[in-house]
mmCIF file of C-alpha atoms in Angstrom:
data_model
loop_
_atom_site.group_PDB
_atom_site.id
_atom_site.type_symbol
_atom_site.label_atom_id
_atom_site.label_comp_id
_atom_site.label_asym_id
_atom_site.label_seq_id
_atom_site.Cartn_x
_atom_site.Cartn_y
_atom_site.Cartn_z
ATOM 1 C CA UNK A 185 73.331 51.892 210.162
ATOM 2 C CA UNK A 186 75.082 55.162 209.871
ATOM 3 C CA UNK A 187 73.186 58.043 211.712
ATOM 4 C CA UNK A 188 74.146 60.684 209.092
ATOM 5 C CA UNK A 189 75.295 61.013 205.723
ATOM 6 C CA UNK A 190 79.083 60.885 204.765
ATOM 7 C CA UNK A 191 79.314 62.625 201.547
ATOM 8 C CA UNK A 192 82.806 63.682 201.944
ATOM 9 C CA UNK A 193 83.695 59.931 201.344
ATOM 10 C CA UNK A 194 83.588 60.806 197.722
ATOM 11 C CA UNK A 195 85.572 63.986 197.911
ATOM 12 C CA UNK A 196 88.675 62.842 199.498
ATOM 13 C CA UNK A 197 91.055 62.846 196.465
ATOM 14 C CA UNK A 198 91.153 64.565 193.369
ATOM 15 C CA UNK A 199 90.540 61.278 191.343
ATOM 16 C CA UNK A 200 87.398 60.556 193.378
ATOM 17 C CA UNK A 201 86.316 63.535 193.051
ATOM 18 C CA UNK A 202 86.647 63.382 189.079
ATOM 19 C CA UNK A 203 85.316 60.271 188.886
ATOM 20 C CA UNK A 204 81.776 61.591 190.557
ATOM 21 C CA UNK A 205 81.974 64.843 188.687
ATOM 22 C CA UNK A 206 78.300 65.518 187.170
ATOM 23 C CA UNK A 207 79.537 68.555 184.850
ATOM 24 C CA UNK A 208 82.506 68.760 182.472
ATOM 25 C CA UNK A 209 83.909 71.540 180.335
ATOM 26 C CA UNK A 210 85.657 70.483 176.939
ATOM 27 C CA UNK A 211 86.947 72.566 173.873
ATOM 28 C CA UNK A 212 83.941 71.560 172.179
ATOM 29 C CA UNK A 213 82.072 73.477 174.515
ATOM 30 C CA UNK A 214 83.671 76.754 173.810
ATOM 31 C CA UNK A 215 83.157 79.386 171.168
ATOM 32 C CA UNK A 216 85.600 82.226 170.663
ATOM 33 C CA UNK A 217 84.540 85.751 169.662
ATOM 34 C CA UNK A 218 86.662 87.681 167.437
ATOM 35 C CA UNK A 219 86.480 91.323 166.395
ATOM 36 C CA UNK A 220 87.784 91.843 162.833
ATOM 37 C CA UNK A 221 88.287 95.538 161.457
ATOM 38 C CA UNK A 222 87.805 96.624 157.818
ATOM 39 C CA UNK A 223 91.405 98.386 157.261
ATOM 40 C CA UNK A 224 94.279 98.696 154.739
ATOM 41 C CA UNK A 225 96.696 98.462 157.775
ATOM 42 C CA UNK A 226 97.504 94.753 157.696
ATOM 43 C CA UNK A 227 99.404 95.032 161.180
ATOM 44 C CA UNK A 228 96.416 96.519 162.899
ATOM 45 C CA UNK A 229 95.740 95.234 166.326
ATOM 46 C CA UNK A 230 94.045 97.590 168.648
ATOM 47 C CA UNK A 231 93.778 96.657 172.436
ATOM 48 C CA UNK A 232 90.183 96.886 173.795
ATOM 49 C CA UNK A 233 90.877 98.967 176.755
ATOM 50 C CA UNK A 234 87.879 97.912 178.661
ATOM 51 C CA UNK A 235 88.419 94.347 177.842
ATOM 52 C CA UNK A 236 92.188 93.450 179.062
ATOM 53 C CA UNK A 237 93.618 90.752 176.618
ATOM 54 C CA UNK A 238 91.075 91.458 173.625
ATOM 55 C CA UNK A 239 91.881 93.353 170.738
ATOM 56 C CA UNK A 240 90.178 94.850 167.386
ATOM 57 C CA UNK A 241 92.234 92.756 164.470
ATOM 58 C CA UNK A 242 92.882 93.259 160.916
ATOM 59 C CA UNK A 243 92.051 90.392 158.506
ATOM 60 C CA UNK A 244 95.919 89.436 158.590
ATOM 61 C CA UNK A 245 96.142 89.744 162.302
ATOM 62 C CA UNK A 246 92.884 87.607 162.687
ATOM 63 C CA UNK A 247 94.572 84.757 160.745
ATOM 64 C CA UNK A 248 97.314 84.707 163.192
ATOM 65 C CA UNK A 249 95.221 84.379 166.037
ATOM 66 C CA UNK A 250 92.888 81.935 164.799
ATOM 67 C CA UNK A 251 96.067 79.807 163.822
ATOM 68 C CA UNK A 252 97.263 79.994 167.080
ATOM 69 C CA UNK A 253 93.838 79.188 168.377
ATOM 70 C CA UNK A 254 93.177 76.304 166.337
ATOM 71 C CA UNK A 255 96.367 74.694 167.247
ATOM 72 C CA UNK A 256 95.669 74.720 170.614
ATOM 73 C CA UNK A 257 92.325 73.149 170.048
ATOM 74 C CA UNK A 258 89.479 75.463 169.258
ATOM 75 C CA UNK A 259 86.886 74.332 167.522
ATOM 76 C CA UNK A 260 84.546 77.333 167.071
ATOM 77 C CA UNK A 261 84.632 80.822 166.633
ATOM 78 C CA UNK A 262 82.166 83.881 166.263
ATOM 79 C CA UNK A 263 82.974 86.707 164.181
ATOM 80 C CA UNK A 264 81.948 90.592 164.626
ATOM 81 C CA UNK A 265 82.762 92.840 161.897
ATOM 82 C CA UNK A 266 83.729 96.796 162.188
ATOM 83 C CA UNK A 267 83.522 98.709 158.664
ATOM 84 C CA UNK A 268 85.501 101.191 157.174
ATOM 85 C CA UNK A 269 82.326 103.075 156.727
ATOM 86 C CA UNK A 270 78.865 103.139 158.245
ATOM 87 C CA UNK A 271 75.416 104.302 156.708
ATOM 88 C CA UNK A 272 72.022 104.468 157.781
ATOM 89 C CA UNK A 273 70.867 101.009 156.478
ATOM 90 C CA UNK A 274 73.972 99.265 157.515
ATOM 91 C CA UNK A 275 75.077 98.169 153.964
ATOM 92 C CA UNK A 276 78.300 96.724 155.081
ATOM 93 C CA UNK A 277 76.644 93.982 156.662
ATOM 94 C CA UNK A 278 75.354 92.381 153.666
ATOM 95 C CA UNK A 279 77.990 93.344 150.912
ATOM 96 C CA UNK A 280 79.491 90.614 149.424
ATOM 97 C CA UNK A 281 82.989 91.933 150.316
ATOM 98 C CA UNK A 282 81.984 93.125 153.650
ATOM 99 C CA UNK A 283 84.474 92.448 156.375
ATOM 100 C CA UNK A 284 82.711 89.495 158.147
ATOM 101 C CA UNK A 285 82.365 87.932 154.705
ATOM 102 C CA UNK A 286 85.978 88.404 153.819
ATOM 103 C CA UNK A 287 86.873 86.801 157.266
ATOM 104 C CA UNK A 288 84.628 83.748 156.797
ATOM 105 C CA UNK A 289 86.178 83.121 153.681
ATOM 106 C CA UNK A 290 89.804 83.567 154.925
ATOM 107 C CA UNK A 291 89.013 81.099 157.893
ATOM 108 C CA UNK A 292 87.224 78.459 155.900
ATOM 109 C CA UNK A 293 90.104 78.490 153.185
ATOM 110 C CA UNK A 294 92.856 77.917 155.868
ATOM 111 C CA UNK A 295 90.620 75.824 158.251
ATOM 112 C CA UNK A 296 87.766 73.944 156.808
ATOM 113 C CA UNK A 297 86.828 71.909 159.739
ATOM 114 C CA UNK A 298 86.793 75.373 162.062
ATOM 115 C CA UNK A 299 83.131 75.892 162.848
ATOM 116 C CA UNK A 300 82.311 79.847 161.775
ATOM 117 C CA UNK A 301 79.670 81.348 163.417
ATOM 118 C CA UNK A 302 78.771 84.753 161.914
ATOM 119 C CA UNK A 303 76.861 87.473 164.193
ATOM 120 C CA UNK A 304 73.893 88.600 161.837
ATOM 121 C CA UNK A 305 73.015 92.055 163.052
ATOM 122 C CA UNK A 306 73.129 95.627 161.373
ATOM 123 C CA UNK A 307 74.252 97.556 164.876
ATOM 124 C CA UNK A 308 77.977 97.241 163.913
ATOM 125 C CA UNK A 309 77.288 98.623 160.371
ATOM 126 C CA UNK A 310 74.573 101.552 161.007
ATOM 127 C CA UNK A 311 75.696 105.188 161.394
ATOM 128 C CA UNK A 312 73.192 105.550 164.477
ATOM 129 C CA UNK A 313 74.334 102.537 166.146
ATOM 130 C CA UNK A 314 70.996 100.765 166.253
ATOM 131 C CA UNK A 315 70.292 97.078 165.054
ATOM 132 C CA UNK A 316 67.967 98.112 162.067
ATOM 133 C CA UNK A 317 66.126 100.918 160.290
ATOM 134 C CA UNK A 318 65.284 103.969 162.060
ATOM 135 C CA UNK A 319 62.858 106.333 160.470
ATOM 136 C CA UNK A 320 64.181 109.737 159.223
ATOM 137 C CA UNK A 321 64.405 112.074 161.892
ATOM 138 C CA UNK A 322 63.658 109.802 164.669
ATOM 139 C CA UNK A 323 65.886 110.245 167.789
ATOM 140 C CA UNK A 324 64.071 107.849 170.042
ATOM 141 C CA UNK A 325 65.769 104.633 168.442
ATOM 142 C CA UNK A 326 62.613 102.741 167.519
ATOM 143 C CA UNK A 327 63.512 100.417 165.008
ATOM 144 C CA UNK A 328 61.179 99.767 161.969
ATOM 145 C CA UNK A 329 60.834 96.016 162.529
ATOM 146 C CA UNK A 330 59.565 94.346 159.020
ATOM 147 C CA UNK A 331 61.707 96.535 156.904
ATOM 148 C CA UNK A 332 64.828 95.471 159.137
ATOM 149 C CA UNK A 333 63.869 91.954 158.413
ATOM 150 C CA UNK A 334 64.660 92.150 154.838
ATOM 151 C CA UNK A 335 68.264 93.351 155.437
ATOM 152 C CA UNK A 336 69.045 90.912 158.141
ATOM 153 C CA UNK A 337 67.934 88.406 155.671
ATOM 154 C CA UNK A 338 70.245 89.820 152.888
ATOM 155 C CA UNK A 339 73.123 89.593 155.748
ATOM 156 C CA UNK A 340 72.393 86.009 156.302
ATOM 157 C CA UNK A 341 72.523 84.959 152.738
ATOM 158 C CA UNK A 342 75.750 86.794 152.127
ATOM 159 C CA UNK A 343 77.353 85.313 155.088
ATOM 160 C CA UNK A 344 76.475 81.805 154.121
ATOM 161 C CA UNK A 345 77.647 82.540 150.371
ATOM 162 C CA UNK A 346 80.980 83.401 152.425
ATOM 163 C CA UNK A 347 81.243 80.104 154.043
ATOM 164 C CA UNK A 348 79.680 80.507 157.318
ATOM 165 C CA UNK A 349 78.661 77.481 158.972
ATOM 166 C CA UNK A 350 76.032 78.915 161.223
ATOM 167 C CA UNK A 351 74.085 82.361 161.332
ATOM 168 C CA UNK A 352 73.548 83.892 164.458
ATOM 169 C CA UNK A 353 70.892 86.854 164.509
ATOM 170 C CA UNK A 354 71.441 89.049 167.499
ATOM 171 C CA UNK A 355 69.034 91.785 166.639
ATOM 172 C CA UNK A 356 65.966 90.831 168.423
ATOM 173 C CA UNK A 357 63.659 91.879 165.492
ATOM 174 C CA UNK A 358 60.136 90.088 165.590
ATOM 175 C CA UNK A 359 60.171 87.451 162.931
ATOM 176 C CA UNK A 360 63.791 87.717 161.824
ATOM 177 C CA UNK A 361 64.195 83.798 162.343
ATOM 178 C CA UNK A 362 61.525 82.975 159.869
ATOM 179 C CA UNK A 363 62.864 85.545 157.569
ATOM 180 C CA UNK A 364 66.226 84.348 157.448
ATOM 181 C CA UNK A 365 65.189 80.707 157.318
ATOM 182 C CA UNK A 366 63.022 81.337 154.258
ATOM 183 C CA UNK A 367 65.894 83.467 152.463
ATOM 184 C CA UNK A 368 68.643 80.794 153.318
ATOM 185 C CA UNK A 369 66.254 77.995 151.980
ATOM 186 C CA UNK A 370 65.552 79.855 148.967
ATOM 187 C CA UNK A 371 69.286 80.657 148.251
ATOM 188 C CA UNK A 372 69.857 76.971 148.620
ATOM 189 C CA UNK A 373 71.744 76.754 152.204
ATOM 190 C CA UNK A 374 68.898 74.536 153.729
ATOM 191 C CA UNK A 375 71.704 72.862 155.677
ATOM 192 C CA UNK A 376 72.820 75.949 157.318
ATOM 193 C CA UNK A 377 71.855 76.233 160.895
ATOM 194 C CA UNK A 378 70.546 79.342 162.716
ATOM 195 C CA UNK A 379 71.717 79.901 166.137
ATOM 196 C CA UNK A 380 69.447 82.624 167.495
ATOM 197 C CA UNK A 381 69.794 85.084 170.485
ATOM 198 C CA UNK A 382 66.507 83.905 171.188
ATOM 199 C CA UNK A 383 66.515 85.322 174.670
ATOM 200 C CA UNK A 384 68.648 88.502 174.851
ATOM 201 C CA UNK A 385 67.998 90.977 177.724
ATOM 202 C CA UNK A 386 68.776 94.536 177.521
ATOM 203 C CA UNK A 387 71.471 94.241 179.894
ATOM 204 C CA UNK A 388 74.313 96.880 181.596
ATOM 205 C CA UNK A 389 76.630 93.906 180.917
ATOM 206 C CA UNK A 390 77.236 95.166 177.321
ATOM 207 C CA UNK A 391 79.080 97.908 177.645
ATOM 208 C CA UNK A 392 82.559 96.817 177.094
ATOM 209 C CA UNK A 393 81.352 95.095 173.954
ATOM 210 C CA UNK A 394 80.002 98.276 172.349
ATOM 211 C CA UNK A 395 83.506 99.691 172.857
ATOM 212 C CA UNK A 396 84.863 96.763 170.982
ATOM 213 C CA UNK A 397 82.295 96.722 168.036
ATOM 214 C CA UNK A 398 81.966 100.347 168.065
ATOM 215 C CA UNK A 399 78.461 99.808 168.028
ATOM 216 C CA UNK A 400 76.769 102.076 170.898
ATOM 217 C CA UNK A 401 73.554 103.723 169.803
ATOM 218 C CA UNK A 402 73.974 107.476 168.930
ATOM 219 C CA UNK A 403 70.485 107.927 170.716
ATOM 220 C CA UNK A 404 67.897 106.276 172.433
ATOM 221 C CA UNK A 405 68.344 102.728 173.637
ATOM 222 C CA UNK A 406 67.628 99.137 172.713
ATOM 223 C CA UNK A 407 65.072 98.411 175.403
ATOM 224 C CA UNK A 408 62.148 98.570 172.646
ATOM 225 C CA UNK A 409 63.800 95.453 171.161
ATOM 226 C CA UNK A 410 65.965 93.499 173.682
ATOM 227 C CA UNK A 411 64.054 92.005 176.680
ATOM 228 C CA UNK A 412 63.572 93.412 180.265
ATOM 229 C CA UNK A 413 65.928 91.969 182.463
ATOM 230 C CA UNK A 414 62.860 91.769 185.061
ATOM 231 C CA UNK A 415 61.187 89.036 182.937
ATOM 232 C CA UNK A 416 61.259 85.331 182.697
ATOM 233 C CA UNK A 417 57.754 84.380 181.239
ATOM 234 C CA UNK A 418 58.692 86.357 178.142
ATOM 235 C CA UNK A 419 61.849 84.255 177.765
ATOM 236 C CA UNK A 420 59.555 81.194 177.367
ATOM 237 C CA UNK A 421 57.488 83.311 174.424
ATOM 238 C CA UNK A 422 60.538 84.196 172.690
ATOM 239 C CA UNK A 423 62.008 80.935 172.997
ATOM 240 C CA UNK A 424 58.784 79.011 171.694
ATOM 241 C CA UNK A 425 58.636 81.660 168.774
ATOM 242 C CA UNK A 426 62.165 81.079 167.441
ATOM 243 C CA UNK A 427 61.281 77.566 167.664
ATOM 244 C CA UNK A 428 58.427 77.468 165.622
ATOM 245 C CA UNK A 429 60.229 80.167 163.162
ATOM 246 C CA UNK A 430 62.706 77.361 162.588
ATOM 247 C CA UNK A 431 65.823 78.198 164.733
ATOM 248 C CA UNK A 432 68.404 75.181 165.326
ATOM 249 C CA UNK A 433 70.761 76.474 168.561
ATOM 250 C CA UNK A 434 69.255 78.830 170.968
ATOM 251 C CA UNK A 435 71.123 81.870 173.072
ATOM 252 C CA UNK A 436 70.580 83.077 176.365
ATOM 253 C CA UNK A 437 72.511 86.325 176.718
ATOM 254 C CA UNK A 438 74.198 87.401 179.193
ATOM 255 C CA UNK A 439 75.043 84.245 180.907
ATOM 256 C CA UNK A 440 76.268 84.210 184.406
ATOM 257 C CA UNK A 441 73.338 86.761 185.960
ATOM 258 C CA UNK A 442 70.778 84.851 183.885
ATOM 259 C CA UNK A 443 71.552 81.105 185.053
ATOM 260 C CA UNK A 444 68.239 80.635 185.937
ATOM 261 C CA UNK A 445 66.737 81.752 182.726
ATOM 262 C CA UNK A 446 69.380 79.172 181.113
ATOM 263 C CA UNK A 447 67.883 76.487 183.651
ATOM 264 C CA UNK A 448 64.415 77.015 182.871
ATOM 265 C CA UNK A 449 64.917 77.004 178.816
ATOM 266 C CA UNK A 450 66.916 73.637 179.599
ATOM 267 C CA UNK A 451 64.193 72.058 181.529
ATOM 268 C CA UNK A 452 61.267 73.528 179.449
ATOM 269 C CA UNK A 453 62.307 72.870 175.777
ATOM 270 C CA UNK A 454 64.401 70.140 174.157
ATOM 271 C CA UNK A 455 66.512 71.954 172.148
ATOM 272 C CA UNK A 456 70.272 72.752 172.087
ATOM 273 C CA UNK A 457 71.133 75.748 174.115
ATOM 274 C CA UNK A 458 74.153 78.199 174.082
ATOM 275 C CA UNK A 459 74.953 80.818 176.467
ATOM 276 C CA UNK A 460 76.893 83.956 176.000
ATOM 277 C CA UNK A 461 79.283 84.974 178.700
ATOM 278 C CA UNK A 462 79.449 88.799 177.647
ATOM 279 C CA UNK A 463 81.841 91.253 177.869
ATOM 280 C CA UNK A 464 80.856 92.689 180.997
ATOM 281 C CA UNK A 465 80.981 89.496 182.756
ATOM 282 C CA UNK A 466 84.599 88.881 181.214
ATOM 283 C CA UNK A 467 85.962 92.328 182.246
ATOM 284 C CA UNK A 468 84.560 92.212 185.831
ATOM 285 C CA UNK A 469 86.626 89.020 186.248
ATOM 286 C CA UNK A 470 89.595 90.201 184.655
ATOM 287 C CA UNK A 471 89.509 93.540 186.646
ATOM 288 C CA UNK A 472 89.179 91.472 190.097
ATOM 289 C CA UNK A 473 92.305 89.214 188.945
ATOM 290 C CA UNK A 474 94.561 92.125 187.919
ATOM 291 C CA UNK A 475 93.855 93.851 191.524
ATOM 292 C CA UNK A 476 94.810 90.525 192.957
ATOM 293 C CA UNK A 477 91.277 90.199 194.373
ATOM 294 C CA UNK A 478 90.367 86.696 192.803
ATOM 295 C CA UNK A 479 92.309 83.695 191.768
ATOM 296 C CA UNK A 480 91.841 84.278 188.050
ATOM 297 C CA UNK A 481 91.849 80.763 186.789
ATOM 298 C CA UNK A 482 89.526 79.464 189.799
ATOM 299 C CA UNK A 483 86.982 81.897 188.899
ATOM 300 C CA UNK A 484 87.116 81.658 185.229
ATOM 301 C CA UNK A 485 86.714 77.937 185.393
ATOM 302 C CA UNK A 486 83.916 78.219 188.047
ATOM 303 C CA UNK A 487 81.946 80.874 185.844
ATOM 304 C CA UNK A 488 82.068 78.530 182.866
ATOM 305 C CA UNK A 489 81.030 75.362 185.018
ATOM 306 C CA UNK A 490 78.182 77.256 186.530
ATOM 307 C CA UNK A 491 76.863 78.167 182.921
ATOM 308 C CA UNK A 492 77.445 74.656 181.697
ATOM 309 C CA UNK A 493 75.629 73.252 184.973
ATOM 310 C CA UNK A 494 73.006 75.645 184.261
ATOM 311 C CA UNK A 495 72.083 73.831 180.971
ATOM 312 C CA UNK A 496 73.965 75.564 178.315
ATOM 313 C CA UNK A 497 75.807 73.167 176.158
ATOM 314 C CA UNK A 498 77.826 75.672 174.266
ATOM 315 C CA UNK A 499 79.447 78.633 175.775
ATOM 316 C CA UNK A 500 80.418 82.027 173.811
ATOM 317 C CA UNK A 501 83.474 83.107 176.130
ATOM 318 C CA UNK A 502 86.435 85.522 175.556
ATOM 319 C CA UNK A 503 88.125 83.272 177.745
ATOM 320 C CA UNK A 504 87.957 80.413 175.310
ATOM 321 C CA UNK A 505 91.351 80.648 174.054
ATOM 322 C CA UNK A 506 93.126 81.179 177.235
ATOM 323 C CA UNK A 507 91.416 78.361 178.945
ATOM 324 C CA UNK A 508 92.944 76.210 176.070
ATOM 325 C CA UNK A 509 96.409 77.724 176.010
ATOM 326 C CA UNK A 510 96.718 77.240 179.943
ATOM 327 C CA UNK A 511 95.521 73.756 179.786
ATOM 328 C CA UNK A 512 92.465 74.414 181.641
ATOM 329 C CA UNK A 513 90.087 72.796 179.450
ATOM 330 C CA UNK A 514 90.945 70.320 176.604
#
């Protein structure tokens, strides 16, 4: 009998390693985010300085990019809108001709089988940059929870009417999943699932996204509604609440720094999990790769594999199209 374990026997060749690989990535796992701008300039394509390789896109440019991505094998997108005008109640979010609604209609007309997820939040549409209604004169950023639920519900219905396949509320208001579920059901969209940002931390990793979506708060911060990064038991409570309110898919955000939370959610709840590899995670990898400090392909794949291994079935990532284009994932 051998005196020690010879684990290297199954690592000897690439084929052997593939045969015993426990975790895999596929195109079906990846969701690509897009930022679509309400503009009369059909050729608008604005590079996002803090997110190399990502752009703010006009509707026409989005159509071009999605066409390329679908040809490469992309299965799903998530849409974020940048309106031409903002107001205190984020009316562009729930307008029937809002920019995300226009983008959803365009995509579903051209690619009926592409899964369109729509971000359901007000922060990109409010003049103050917060995710809901702020009391007049308030400069602390305290969102009025229950009044905001009505607007989120209106947004969800408008997005479903435009053809969205999945509604993804990211606001972190208490009770928003129930409010959205009831509104969707009442409007005849009982079969439209909710992908809730169930566990969304108040993270410093969101900085580049707020440049991309032009959604940084004008005052205060979001710590009264997004979660404290120090807490894990709180994540359990948030997940349980969203399960009870009727969500169908559950997001942990950010992904990489919170893989322990993803694993805990996976082990504690028998529900479909998604994770969002957020803008800061993307930008850090890009910066290191651009400086020649890391191997871009190797680090991208290892980061995605780590997220998948931790228990997420779906990954929202800005690397989705690149991974398909380069043949890293199929």
